[in-house]
Short mmCIF file of N, CA and C in Angstrom, two decimals:
data_model
loop_
_atom_site.label_atom_id
_atom_site.label_comp_id
_atom_site.label_asym_id
_atom_site.label_seq_id
_atom_site.Cartn_x
_atom_site.Cartn_y
_atom_site.Cartn_z
N MET A 1 -37.21 24.44 28.36
CA MET A 1 -36.24 23.88 28.74
C MET A 1 -34.81 25.03 28.80
N ASP A 2 -34.42 24.53 30.30
CA ASP A 2 -33.13 25.39 30.10
C ASP A 2 -31.48 24.36 29.32
N LEU A 3 -30.15 25.73 29.31
CA LEU A 3 -29.56 24.60 28.53
C LEU A 3 -29.08 23.59 29.30
N TYR A 4 -28.95 23.68 31.20
CA TYR A 4 -28.64 22.28 31.62
C TYR A 4 -29.81 21.40 31.48
N SER A 5 -31.09 21.32 31.35
CA SER A 5 -31.70 20.15 31.30
C SER A 5 -31.28 19.98 30.23
N ARG A 6 -31.40 20.13 28.95
CA ARG A 6 -31.00 20.05 27.55
C ARG A 6 -29.71 19.12 27.49
N PHE A 7 -28.76 20.06 28.13
CA PHE A 7 -27.76 19.04 28.37
C PHE A 7 -27.65 17.82 28.74
N SER A 8 -27.83 17.83 30.12
CA SER A 8 -28.19 16.85 30.67
C SER A 8 -28.69 15.55 30.50
N VAL A 9 -30.22 15.62 29.33
CA VAL A 9 -31.23 14.93 28.89
C VAL A 9 -30.22 13.99 27.13
N LEU A 10 -28.98 15.10 26.50
CA LEU A 10 -28.36 14.40 25.30
C LEU A 10 -27.44 13.87 25.82
N LEU A 11 -27.00 14.38 26.77
CA LEU A 11 -25.56 13.69 27.33
C LEU A 11 -25.43 12.19 27.30
N PRO A 12 -26.33 11.59 28.48
CA PRO A 12 -26.41 10.22 28.37
C PRO A 12 -27.15 9.52 26.72
N LEU A 13 -27.44 10.12 26.15
CA LEU A 13 -27.99 9.40 24.59
C LEU A 13 -26.53 9.59 23.67
N VAL A 14 -25.74 10.32 23.64
CA VAL A 14 -24.46 10.49 22.84
C VAL A 14 -23.59 9.54 23.36
N PHE A 15 -22.97 9.20 24.58
CA PHE A 15 -22.98 8.58 25.31
C PHE A 15 -23.45 6.92 24.84
N GLY A 16 -24.63 6.75 24.82
CA GLY A 16 -25.29 5.78 24.36
C GLY A 16 -24.73 5.44 23.38
N LEU A 17 -25.20 6.07 22.22
CA LEU A 17 -24.89 6.61 20.77
C LEU A 17 -23.37 5.64 20.14
N SER A 18 -22.33 6.41 21.32
CA SER A 18 -20.40 6.13 20.59
C SER A 18 -20.40 4.92 21.30
N ALA A 19 -20.76 4.11 22.12
CA ALA A 19 -20.30 2.85 22.83
C ALA A 19 -21.57 1.70 21.68
N LEU A 20 -22.27 2.38 21.30
CA LEU A 20 -23.08 1.57 20.61
C LEU A 20 -22.71 0.95 18.78
N VAL A 21 -21.94 2.42 18.38
CA VAL A 21 -21.73 2.29 17.34
C VAL A 21 -20.06 1.46 16.89
N PRO A 22 -19.20 0.95 17.62
CA PRO A 22 -18.42 0.42 17.06
C PRO A 22 -18.96 -1.10 17.32
N CYS A 23 -19.43 -1.31 18.26
CA CYS A 23 -20.16 -2.68 18.28
C CYS A 23 -20.69 -3.08 16.90
N LEU A 24 -21.09 -2.67 16.73
CA LEU A 24 -22.68 -2.78 15.27
C LEU A 24 -21.62 -2.88 14.39
N LEU A 25 -20.78 -1.88 14.43
CA LEU A 25 -19.27 -2.59 13.05
C LEU A 25 -18.50 -3.71 13.15
N HIS A 26 -18.18 -3.60 14.73
CA HIS A 26 -17.06 -4.67 14.55
C HIS A 26 -17.97 -6.12 13.97
N THR A 27 -19.45 -6.47 14.02
CA THR A 27 -20.54 -7.44 14.37
C THR A 27 -20.39 -7.07 11.98
N ALA A 28 -20.43 -5.95 11.72
CA ALA A 28 -20.64 -5.87 10.21
C ALA A 28 -19.60 -5.81 9.65
N LEU A 29 -18.05 -6.06 10.28
CA LEU A 29 -16.65 -6.35 9.54
C LEU A 29 -16.72 -8.03 9.53
N ALA A 30 -17.11 -8.03 10.77
CA ALA A 30 -16.91 -9.57 10.58
C ALA A 30 -16.77 -10.77 9.54
N GLU A 31 -15.57 -11.23 8.94
CA GLU A 31 -15.20 -12.62 8.06
C GLU A 31 -15.78 -13.68 7.52
N THR A 32 -16.38 -14.60 7.37
CA THR A 32 -16.74 -16.25 7.25
C THR A 32 -15.28 -16.29 6.50
N PHE A 33 -14.49 -17.21 6.76
CA PHE A 33 -13.39 -18.09 6.55
C PHE A 33 -13.99 -19.74 5.78
N ILE A 34 -14.05 -20.60 4.72
CA ILE A 34 -14.61 -21.56 3.99
C ILE A 34 -13.24 -21.74 4.27
N VAL A 35 -12.35 -23.31 5.57
CA VAL A 35 -11.49 -23.49 5.31
C VAL A 35 -11.02 -24.54 4.10
N GLY A 36 -9.78 -24.76 3.70
CA GLY A 36 -9.50 -25.21 2.90
C GLY A 36 -10.28 -24.72 1.39
N ASP A 37 -10.62 -23.85 1.47
CA ASP A 37 -11.39 -23.12 0.82
C ASP A 37 -12.16 -24.37 -0.02
N SER A 38 -12.45 -24.32 -1.47
CA SER A 38 -12.74 -25.25 -2.17
C SER A 38 -13.32 -26.51 -2.07
N GLN A 39 -12.19 -27.09 -1.54
CA GLN A 39 -11.41 -28.49 -1.20
C GLN A 39 -11.94 -28.95 0.41
N GLY A 40 -12.05 -27.76 1.16
CA GLY A 40 -12.97 -28.30 2.14
C GLY A 40 -11.55 -28.78 3.10
N TRP A 41 -12.16 -29.52 4.32
CA TRP A 41 -11.68 -29.88 5.66
C TRP A 41 -11.58 -31.42 5.37
N VAL A 42 -10.38 -31.38 4.77
CA VAL A 42 -10.14 -32.79 4.39
C VAL A 42 -8.65 -33.11 4.79
N VAL A 43 -8.91 -34.13 5.84
CA VAL A 43 -7.15 -34.05 6.29
C VAL A 43 -6.27 -34.68 6.04
N GLY A 44 -4.96 -34.43 5.46
CA GLY A 44 -4.02 -34.90 4.39
C GLY A 44 -3.76 -34.30 3.07
N SER A 45 -5.26 -33.87 2.65
CA SER A 45 -4.89 -33.34 1.29
C SER A 45 -4.92 -31.74 0.77
N VAL A 46 -4.86 -31.06 2.03
CA VAL A 46 -5.00 -29.47 2.32
C VAL A 46 -3.76 -29.17 3.13
N ASN A 47 -2.80 -28.30 2.19
CA ASN A 47 -1.65 -27.76 3.21
C ASN A 47 -2.24 -26.53 4.24
N TYR A 48 -2.92 -26.83 5.22
CA TYR A 48 -3.17 -25.76 6.35
C TYR A 48 -3.15 -24.56 6.15
N THR A 49 -1.37 -24.87 7.04
CA THR A 49 -0.41 -23.37 6.96
C THR A 49 -0.54 -22.89 6.05
N ALA A 50 -0.08 -23.33 4.83
CA ALA A 50 0.18 -22.48 3.59
C ALA A 50 -1.61 -22.08 2.97
N TRP A 51 -3.05 -22.42 3.96
CA TRP A 51 -4.10 -21.87 3.46
C TRP A 51 -4.06 -20.49 4.12
N ALA A 52 -3.67 -20.79 5.73
CA ALA A 52 -4.15 -19.36 6.91
C ALA A 52 -3.05 -18.84 6.41
N ALA A 53 -1.94 -18.80 5.77
CA ALA A 53 -0.68 -18.06 5.56
C ALA A 53 -1.20 -16.64 4.92
N GLY A 54 -2.05 -17.11 4.19
CA GLY A 54 -2.42 -15.77 3.21
C GLY A 54 -3.40 -15.00 3.84
N LYS A 55 -4.02 -15.00 5.16
CA LYS A 55 -5.53 -14.85 5.31
C LYS A 55 -5.17 -13.98 6.95
N THR A 56 -5.30 -12.86 7.44
CA THR A 56 -5.93 -12.08 8.23
C THR A 56 -7.01 -12.27 9.15
N PHE A 57 -7.05 -12.46 10.26
CA PHE A 57 -7.92 -12.67 10.87
C PHE A 57 -8.34 -12.19 12.04
N HIS A 58 -9.08 -11.97 12.48
CA HIS A 58 -9.09 -10.29 13.76
C HIS A 58 -10.94 -11.07 14.49
N VAL A 59 -10.85 -10.79 16.27
CA VAL A 59 -11.53 -11.06 16.32
C VAL A 59 -12.97 -10.87 15.97
N GLY A 60 -14.01 -12.40 15.90
CA GLY A 60 -14.83 -12.04 15.29
C GLY A 60 -15.48 -12.32 14.31
N ASP A 61 -14.01 -13.54 13.84
CA ASP A 61 -14.50 -13.59 12.05
C ASP A 61 -15.40 -15.00 12.68
N LYS A 62 -15.31 -15.64 11.15
CA LYS A 62 -16.04 -17.17 11.54
C LYS A 62 -15.04 -17.80 10.92
N LEU A 63 -14.53 -19.51 11.48
CA LEU A 63 -14.00 -20.94 10.34
C LEU A 63 -15.21 -21.08 10.27
N LEU A 64 -15.62 -21.86 9.11
CA LEU A 64 -16.37 -22.64 9.04
C LEU A 64 -15.72 -24.50 8.00
N PHE A 65 -16.00 -24.97 8.24
CA PHE A 65 -15.36 -26.27 7.85
C PHE A 65 -16.49 -26.82 7.35
N ASN A 66 -16.51 -27.04 6.19
CA ASN A 66 -17.07 -28.36 5.46
C ASN A 66 -16.27 -29.26 4.81
N TYR A 67 -16.87 -30.34 5.41
CA TYR A 67 -16.05 -31.97 5.39
C TYR A 67 -17.19 -32.77 5.56
N LEU A 68 -17.41 -34.04 5.03
CA LEU A 68 -17.97 -35.14 4.00
C LEU A 68 -17.98 -36.13 5.44
N LYS A 69 -19.42 -36.39 5.58
CA LYS A 69 -20.03 -37.71 7.30
C LYS A 69 -19.40 -39.20 6.46
#
């Protein structure tokens, strides 16, 4: 196999992997936040503005709303 053939086979593989790695890292770094922490989602009992002020949210993070039915 000559150099051109090797390059033409490896180049798409390298580009494909370089595109896949950031997607996997983004998913692995996603975080789940429980809104209201231990108190959960209870309207009127938690200052949600203060709760959110201490957190940094990123695209892909999840907000979990725990509440009583």
